[in-house]
mmCIF file of C-alpha atoms and ligand atoms in Angstrom:
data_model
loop_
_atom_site.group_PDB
_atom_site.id
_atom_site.type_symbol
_atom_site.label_atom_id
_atom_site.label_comp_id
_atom_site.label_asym_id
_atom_site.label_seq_id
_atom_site.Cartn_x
_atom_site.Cartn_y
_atom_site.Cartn_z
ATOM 1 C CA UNK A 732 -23.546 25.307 -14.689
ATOM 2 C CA UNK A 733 -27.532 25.641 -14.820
ATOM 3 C CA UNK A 734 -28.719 26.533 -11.705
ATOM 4 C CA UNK A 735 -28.346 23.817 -9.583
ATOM 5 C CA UNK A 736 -31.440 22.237 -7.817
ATOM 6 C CA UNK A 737 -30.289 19.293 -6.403
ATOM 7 C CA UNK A 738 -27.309 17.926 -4.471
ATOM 8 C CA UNK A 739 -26.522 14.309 -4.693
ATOM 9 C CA UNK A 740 -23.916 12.485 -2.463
ATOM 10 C CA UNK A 741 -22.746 8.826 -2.752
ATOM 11 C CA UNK A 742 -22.427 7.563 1.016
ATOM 12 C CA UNK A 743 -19.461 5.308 1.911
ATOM 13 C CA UNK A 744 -16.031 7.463 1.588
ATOM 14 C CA UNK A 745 -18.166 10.745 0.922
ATOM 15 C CA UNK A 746 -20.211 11.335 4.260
ATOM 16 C CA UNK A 747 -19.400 7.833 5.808
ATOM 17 C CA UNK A 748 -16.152 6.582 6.914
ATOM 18 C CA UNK A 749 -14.864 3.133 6.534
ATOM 19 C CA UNK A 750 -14.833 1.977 9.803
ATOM 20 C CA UNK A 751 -18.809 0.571 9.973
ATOM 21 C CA UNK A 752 -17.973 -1.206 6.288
ATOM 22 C CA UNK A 753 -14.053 -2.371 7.792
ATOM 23 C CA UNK A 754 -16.442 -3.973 10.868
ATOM 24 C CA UNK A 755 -18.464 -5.735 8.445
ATOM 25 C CA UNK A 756 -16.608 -7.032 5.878
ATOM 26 C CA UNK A 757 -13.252 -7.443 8.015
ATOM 27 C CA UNK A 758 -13.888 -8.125 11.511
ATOM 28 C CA UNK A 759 -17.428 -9.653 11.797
ATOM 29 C CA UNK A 760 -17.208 -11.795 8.857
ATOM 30 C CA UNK A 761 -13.626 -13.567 9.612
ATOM 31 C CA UNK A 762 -14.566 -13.375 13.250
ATOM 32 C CA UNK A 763 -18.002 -15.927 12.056
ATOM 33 C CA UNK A 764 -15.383 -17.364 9.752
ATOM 34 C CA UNK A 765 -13.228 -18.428 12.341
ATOM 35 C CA UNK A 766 -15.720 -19.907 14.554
ATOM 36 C CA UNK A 767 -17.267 -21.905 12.516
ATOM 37 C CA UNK A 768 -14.478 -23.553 10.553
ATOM 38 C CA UNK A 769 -12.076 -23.454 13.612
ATOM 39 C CA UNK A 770 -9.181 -21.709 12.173
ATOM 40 C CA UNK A 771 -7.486 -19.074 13.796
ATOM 41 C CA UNK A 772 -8.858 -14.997 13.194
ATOM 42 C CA UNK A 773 -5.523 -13.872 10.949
ATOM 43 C CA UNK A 774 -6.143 -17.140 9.280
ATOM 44 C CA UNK A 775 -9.565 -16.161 8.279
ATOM 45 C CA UNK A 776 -8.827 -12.697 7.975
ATOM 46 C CA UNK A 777 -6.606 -14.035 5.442
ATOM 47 C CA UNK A 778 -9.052 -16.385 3.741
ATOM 48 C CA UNK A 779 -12.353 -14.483 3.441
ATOM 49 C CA UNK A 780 -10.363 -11.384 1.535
ATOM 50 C CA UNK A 781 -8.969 -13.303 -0.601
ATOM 51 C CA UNK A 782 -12.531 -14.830 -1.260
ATOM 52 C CA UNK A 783 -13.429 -11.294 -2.354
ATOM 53 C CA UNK A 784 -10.507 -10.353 -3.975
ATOM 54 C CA UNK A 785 -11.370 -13.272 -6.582
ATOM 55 C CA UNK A 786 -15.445 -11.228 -6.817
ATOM 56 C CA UNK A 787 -13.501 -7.867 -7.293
ATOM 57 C CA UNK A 788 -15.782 -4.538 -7.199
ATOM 58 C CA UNK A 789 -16.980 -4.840 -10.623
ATOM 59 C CA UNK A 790 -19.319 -7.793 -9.824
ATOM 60 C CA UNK A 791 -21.759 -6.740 -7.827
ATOM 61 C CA UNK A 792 -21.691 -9.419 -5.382
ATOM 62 C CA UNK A 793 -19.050 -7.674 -3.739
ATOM 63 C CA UNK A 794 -21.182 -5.354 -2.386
ATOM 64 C CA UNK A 795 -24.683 -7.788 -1.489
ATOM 65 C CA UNK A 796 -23.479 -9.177 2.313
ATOM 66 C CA UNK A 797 -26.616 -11.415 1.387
ATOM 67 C CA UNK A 798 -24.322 -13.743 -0.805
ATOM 68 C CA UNK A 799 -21.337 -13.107 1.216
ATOM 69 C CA UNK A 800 -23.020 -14.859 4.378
ATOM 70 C CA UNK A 801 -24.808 -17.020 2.222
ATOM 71 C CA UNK A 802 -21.519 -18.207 0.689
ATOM 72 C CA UNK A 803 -19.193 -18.502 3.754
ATOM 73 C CA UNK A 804 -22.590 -20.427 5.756
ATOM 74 C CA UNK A 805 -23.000 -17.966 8.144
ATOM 75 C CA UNK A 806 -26.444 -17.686 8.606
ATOM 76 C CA UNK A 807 -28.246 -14.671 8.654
ATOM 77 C CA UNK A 808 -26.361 -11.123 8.282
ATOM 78 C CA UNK A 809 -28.761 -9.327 10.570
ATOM 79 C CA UNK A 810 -27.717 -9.600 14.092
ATOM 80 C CA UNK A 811 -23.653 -8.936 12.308
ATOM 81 C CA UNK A 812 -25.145 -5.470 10.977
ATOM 82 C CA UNK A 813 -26.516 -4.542 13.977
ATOM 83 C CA UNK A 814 -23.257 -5.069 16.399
ATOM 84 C CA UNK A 815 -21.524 -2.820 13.760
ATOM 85 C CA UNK A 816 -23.795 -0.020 13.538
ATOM 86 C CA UNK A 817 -21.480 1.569 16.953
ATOM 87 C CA UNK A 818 -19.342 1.874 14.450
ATOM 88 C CA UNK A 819 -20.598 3.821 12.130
ATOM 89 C CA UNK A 820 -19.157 7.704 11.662
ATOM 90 C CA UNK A 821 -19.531 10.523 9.686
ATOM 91 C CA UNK A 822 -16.387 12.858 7.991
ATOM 92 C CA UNK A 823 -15.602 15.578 10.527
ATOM 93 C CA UNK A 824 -17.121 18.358 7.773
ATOM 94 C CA UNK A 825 -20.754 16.478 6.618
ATOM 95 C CA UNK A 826 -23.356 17.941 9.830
ATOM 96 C CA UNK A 827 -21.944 21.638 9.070
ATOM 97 C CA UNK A 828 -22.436 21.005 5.265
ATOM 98 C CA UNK A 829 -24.802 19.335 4.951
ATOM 99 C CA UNK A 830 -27.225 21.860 7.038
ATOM 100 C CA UNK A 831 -25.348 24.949 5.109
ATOM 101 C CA UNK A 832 -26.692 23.316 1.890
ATOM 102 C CA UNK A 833 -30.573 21.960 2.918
ATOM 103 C CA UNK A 834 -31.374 25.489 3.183
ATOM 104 C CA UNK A 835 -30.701 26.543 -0.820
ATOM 105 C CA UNK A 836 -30.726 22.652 -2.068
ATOM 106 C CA UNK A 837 -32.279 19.210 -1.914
ATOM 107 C CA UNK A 838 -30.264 16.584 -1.109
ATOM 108 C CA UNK A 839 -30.240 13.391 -2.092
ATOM 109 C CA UNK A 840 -28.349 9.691 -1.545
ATOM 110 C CA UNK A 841 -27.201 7.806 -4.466
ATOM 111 C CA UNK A 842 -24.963 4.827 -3.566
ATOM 112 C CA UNK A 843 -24.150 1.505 -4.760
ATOM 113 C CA UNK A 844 -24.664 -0.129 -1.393
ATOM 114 C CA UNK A 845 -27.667 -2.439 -0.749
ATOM 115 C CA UNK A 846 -30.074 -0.695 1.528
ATOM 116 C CA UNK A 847 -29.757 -3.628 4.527
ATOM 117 C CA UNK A 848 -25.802 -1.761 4.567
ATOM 118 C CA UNK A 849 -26.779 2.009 3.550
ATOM 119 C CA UNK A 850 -29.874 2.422 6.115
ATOM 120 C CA UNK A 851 -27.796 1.547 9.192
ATOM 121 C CA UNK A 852 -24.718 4.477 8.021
ATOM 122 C CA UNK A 853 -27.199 6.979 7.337
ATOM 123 C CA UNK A 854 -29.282 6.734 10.318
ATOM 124 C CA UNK A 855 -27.571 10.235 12.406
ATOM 125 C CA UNK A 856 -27.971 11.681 9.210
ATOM 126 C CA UNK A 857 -31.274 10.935 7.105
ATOM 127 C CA UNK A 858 -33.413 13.768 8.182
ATOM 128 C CA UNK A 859 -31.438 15.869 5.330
ATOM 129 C CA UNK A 860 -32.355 13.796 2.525
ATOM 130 C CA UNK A 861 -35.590 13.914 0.574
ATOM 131 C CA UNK A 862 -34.350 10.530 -0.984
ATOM 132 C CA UNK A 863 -31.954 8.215 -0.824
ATOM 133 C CA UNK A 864 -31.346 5.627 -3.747
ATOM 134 C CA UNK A 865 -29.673 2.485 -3.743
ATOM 135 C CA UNK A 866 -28.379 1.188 -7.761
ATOM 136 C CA UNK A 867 -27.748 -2.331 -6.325
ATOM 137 C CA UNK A 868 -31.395 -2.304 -4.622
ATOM 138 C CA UNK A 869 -33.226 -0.017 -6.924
ATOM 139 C CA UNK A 870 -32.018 -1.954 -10.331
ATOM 140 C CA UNK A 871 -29.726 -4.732 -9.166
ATOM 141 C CA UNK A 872 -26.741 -2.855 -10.706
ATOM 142 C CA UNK A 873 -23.844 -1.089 -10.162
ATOM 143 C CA UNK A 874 -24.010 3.111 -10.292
ATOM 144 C CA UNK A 875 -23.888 3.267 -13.723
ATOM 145 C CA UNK A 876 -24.969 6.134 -16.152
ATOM 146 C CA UNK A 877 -28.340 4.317 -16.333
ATOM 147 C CA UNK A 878 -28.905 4.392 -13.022
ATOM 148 C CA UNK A 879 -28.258 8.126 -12.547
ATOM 149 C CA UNK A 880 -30.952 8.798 -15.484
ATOM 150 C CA UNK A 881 -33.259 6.728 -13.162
ATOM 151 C CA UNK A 882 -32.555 8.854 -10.245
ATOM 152 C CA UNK A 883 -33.231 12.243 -12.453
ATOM 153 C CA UNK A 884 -36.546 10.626 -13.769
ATOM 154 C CA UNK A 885 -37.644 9.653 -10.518
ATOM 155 C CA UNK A 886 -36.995 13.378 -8.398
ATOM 156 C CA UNK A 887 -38.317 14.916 -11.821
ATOM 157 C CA UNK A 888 -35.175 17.112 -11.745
ATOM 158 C CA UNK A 889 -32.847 17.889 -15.379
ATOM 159 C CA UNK A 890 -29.192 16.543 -15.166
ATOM 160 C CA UNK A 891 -27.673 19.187 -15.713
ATOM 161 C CA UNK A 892 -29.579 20.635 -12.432
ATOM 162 C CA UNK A 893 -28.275 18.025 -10.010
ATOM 163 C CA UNK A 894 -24.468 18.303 -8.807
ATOM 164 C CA UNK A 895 -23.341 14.837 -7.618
ATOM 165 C CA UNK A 896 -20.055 14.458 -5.134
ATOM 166 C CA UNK A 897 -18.691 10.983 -4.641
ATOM 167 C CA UNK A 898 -15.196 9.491 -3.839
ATOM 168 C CA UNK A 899 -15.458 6.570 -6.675
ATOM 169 C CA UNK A 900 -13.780 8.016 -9.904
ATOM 170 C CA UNK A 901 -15.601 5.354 -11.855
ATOM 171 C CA UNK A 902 -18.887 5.271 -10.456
ATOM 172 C CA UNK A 903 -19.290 8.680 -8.721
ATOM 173 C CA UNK A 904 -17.348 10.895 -11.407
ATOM 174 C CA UNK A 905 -17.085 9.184 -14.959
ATOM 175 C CA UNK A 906 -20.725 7.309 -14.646
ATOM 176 C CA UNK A 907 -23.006 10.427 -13.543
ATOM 177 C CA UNK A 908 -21.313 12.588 -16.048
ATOM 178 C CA UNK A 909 -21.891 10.359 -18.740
ATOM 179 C CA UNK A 910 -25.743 10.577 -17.964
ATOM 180 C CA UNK A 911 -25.146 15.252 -18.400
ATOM 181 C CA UNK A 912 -24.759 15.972 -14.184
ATOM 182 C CA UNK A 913 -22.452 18.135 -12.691
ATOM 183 C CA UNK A 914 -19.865 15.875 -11.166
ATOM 184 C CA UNK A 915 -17.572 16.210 -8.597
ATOM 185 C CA UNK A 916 -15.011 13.654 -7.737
ATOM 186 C CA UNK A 917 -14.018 13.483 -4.164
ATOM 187 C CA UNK A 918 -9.945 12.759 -2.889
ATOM 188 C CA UNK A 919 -10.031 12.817 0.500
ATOM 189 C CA UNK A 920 -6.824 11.147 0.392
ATOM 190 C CA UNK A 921 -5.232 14.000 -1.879
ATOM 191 C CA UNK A 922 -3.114 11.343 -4.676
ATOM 192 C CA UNK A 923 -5.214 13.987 -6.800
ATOM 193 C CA UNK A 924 -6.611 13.760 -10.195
ATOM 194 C CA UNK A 925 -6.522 17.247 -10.551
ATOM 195 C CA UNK A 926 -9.751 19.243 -9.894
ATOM 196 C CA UNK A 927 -10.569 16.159 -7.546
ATOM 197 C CA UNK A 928 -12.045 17.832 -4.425
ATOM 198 C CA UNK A 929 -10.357 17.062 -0.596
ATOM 199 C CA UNK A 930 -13.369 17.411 1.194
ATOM 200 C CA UNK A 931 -16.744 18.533 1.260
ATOM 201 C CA UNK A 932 -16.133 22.036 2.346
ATOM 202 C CA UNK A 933 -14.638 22.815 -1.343
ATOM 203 C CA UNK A 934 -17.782 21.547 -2.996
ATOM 204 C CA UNK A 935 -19.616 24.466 -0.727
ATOM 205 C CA UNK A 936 -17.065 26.993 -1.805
ATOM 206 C CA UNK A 937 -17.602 25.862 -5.697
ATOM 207 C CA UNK A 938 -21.587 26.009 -5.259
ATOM 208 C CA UNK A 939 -21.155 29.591 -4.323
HETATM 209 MG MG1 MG B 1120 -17.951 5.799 -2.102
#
């Protein structure tokens, strides 16, 4: 590796857990659901996943809650996004490396959800990034190899100076190699590709 400049995480399933994003897309949604159409909260449970199931996380209006609310006829999502943010929680590892790392390293955000969804999860933990870049926001796309050779561009810094870590083999691993960075795919559930990192402690101990 060059000597690395910049550290770039994705957000949901890196440093974020699911539960803000379960809230969101499968309480607070079939909870709306429900009330509105009358059916009962399995029932809509039922209903609005199989709504998405048929979008699929290609398409990217999977991720934009925008359409989602727009779609169902729930209004606006704003007030939805707000309850939820309680919910929102970091992996037990991110404060301790994320300050180990600010000190030798920027530190960046690059994620593939829309900013209304990615400003709320990174709220406790903002102060340690110098940017934070959304793909579906920035350039109405997915986190494709494109979009990482926009976030280079725009922090000025080489690929093969920036080490990104995200839990999304496609997207996180595959896409921001393609475009010459350092990447590091992220398992925290261990079915392993091998070299696939369990946490964010690992990615420390390979900086070193
Ligand atoms: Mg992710």
């Amino acid at each position: 590796m060059s000597r690395i400049e910049v550290i770039s995480f994705d957000a949901e399933g890196t440093l974020v857990t699911p539960d803000f994003s379960q809230a969101i897309w499968h309480e607070t949604i079939p909870a709306l659901y429900a009330g509105k159409n009358g059916v009962e909260l399995a029932e809509a449970k039922k209903i609005v996943a199989q709504e998405y199931n048929k979008v699929g996380d290609q398409r990217l209006e999977w991720y934009d809650i925008k359409y989602w609310f727009r779609y169902f006829q729930l209004g606006s999502p704003e007030l939805a996004i707000q309850r939820c943010q309680a919910k929102v929680c970091y992996y037990p590892e991110v404060m301790e490396v994320l300050s180990s790392l600010r000190g030798q390293y920027k530190l960046i955000i690059a994620s593939g959800t829309p900013s209304e969804l990615l400003e709320p999860q990174l709220q406790g933990i903002k102060g340690y990034f110098i940017h934070t870049f959304s793909s579906t926001s920035l350039l109405n796309q997915l986190k494709t190899p494109k979009f990482y050779a926009y976030v280079c561009e725009s922090i000025r810094v080489n690929p093969a100076q920036i080490v990104h870590v995200g839990d999304n083999w496609q997207f996180d691993f595959l896409n921001s190699s393609q475009a010459g960075i350092n990447a590091f795919h992220l398992d925290r559930v261990g079915n392993s590709q091998q070299g696939s990192l369990a946490n964010l402690t690992e990615l420390k101990r390979y900086l070193s």
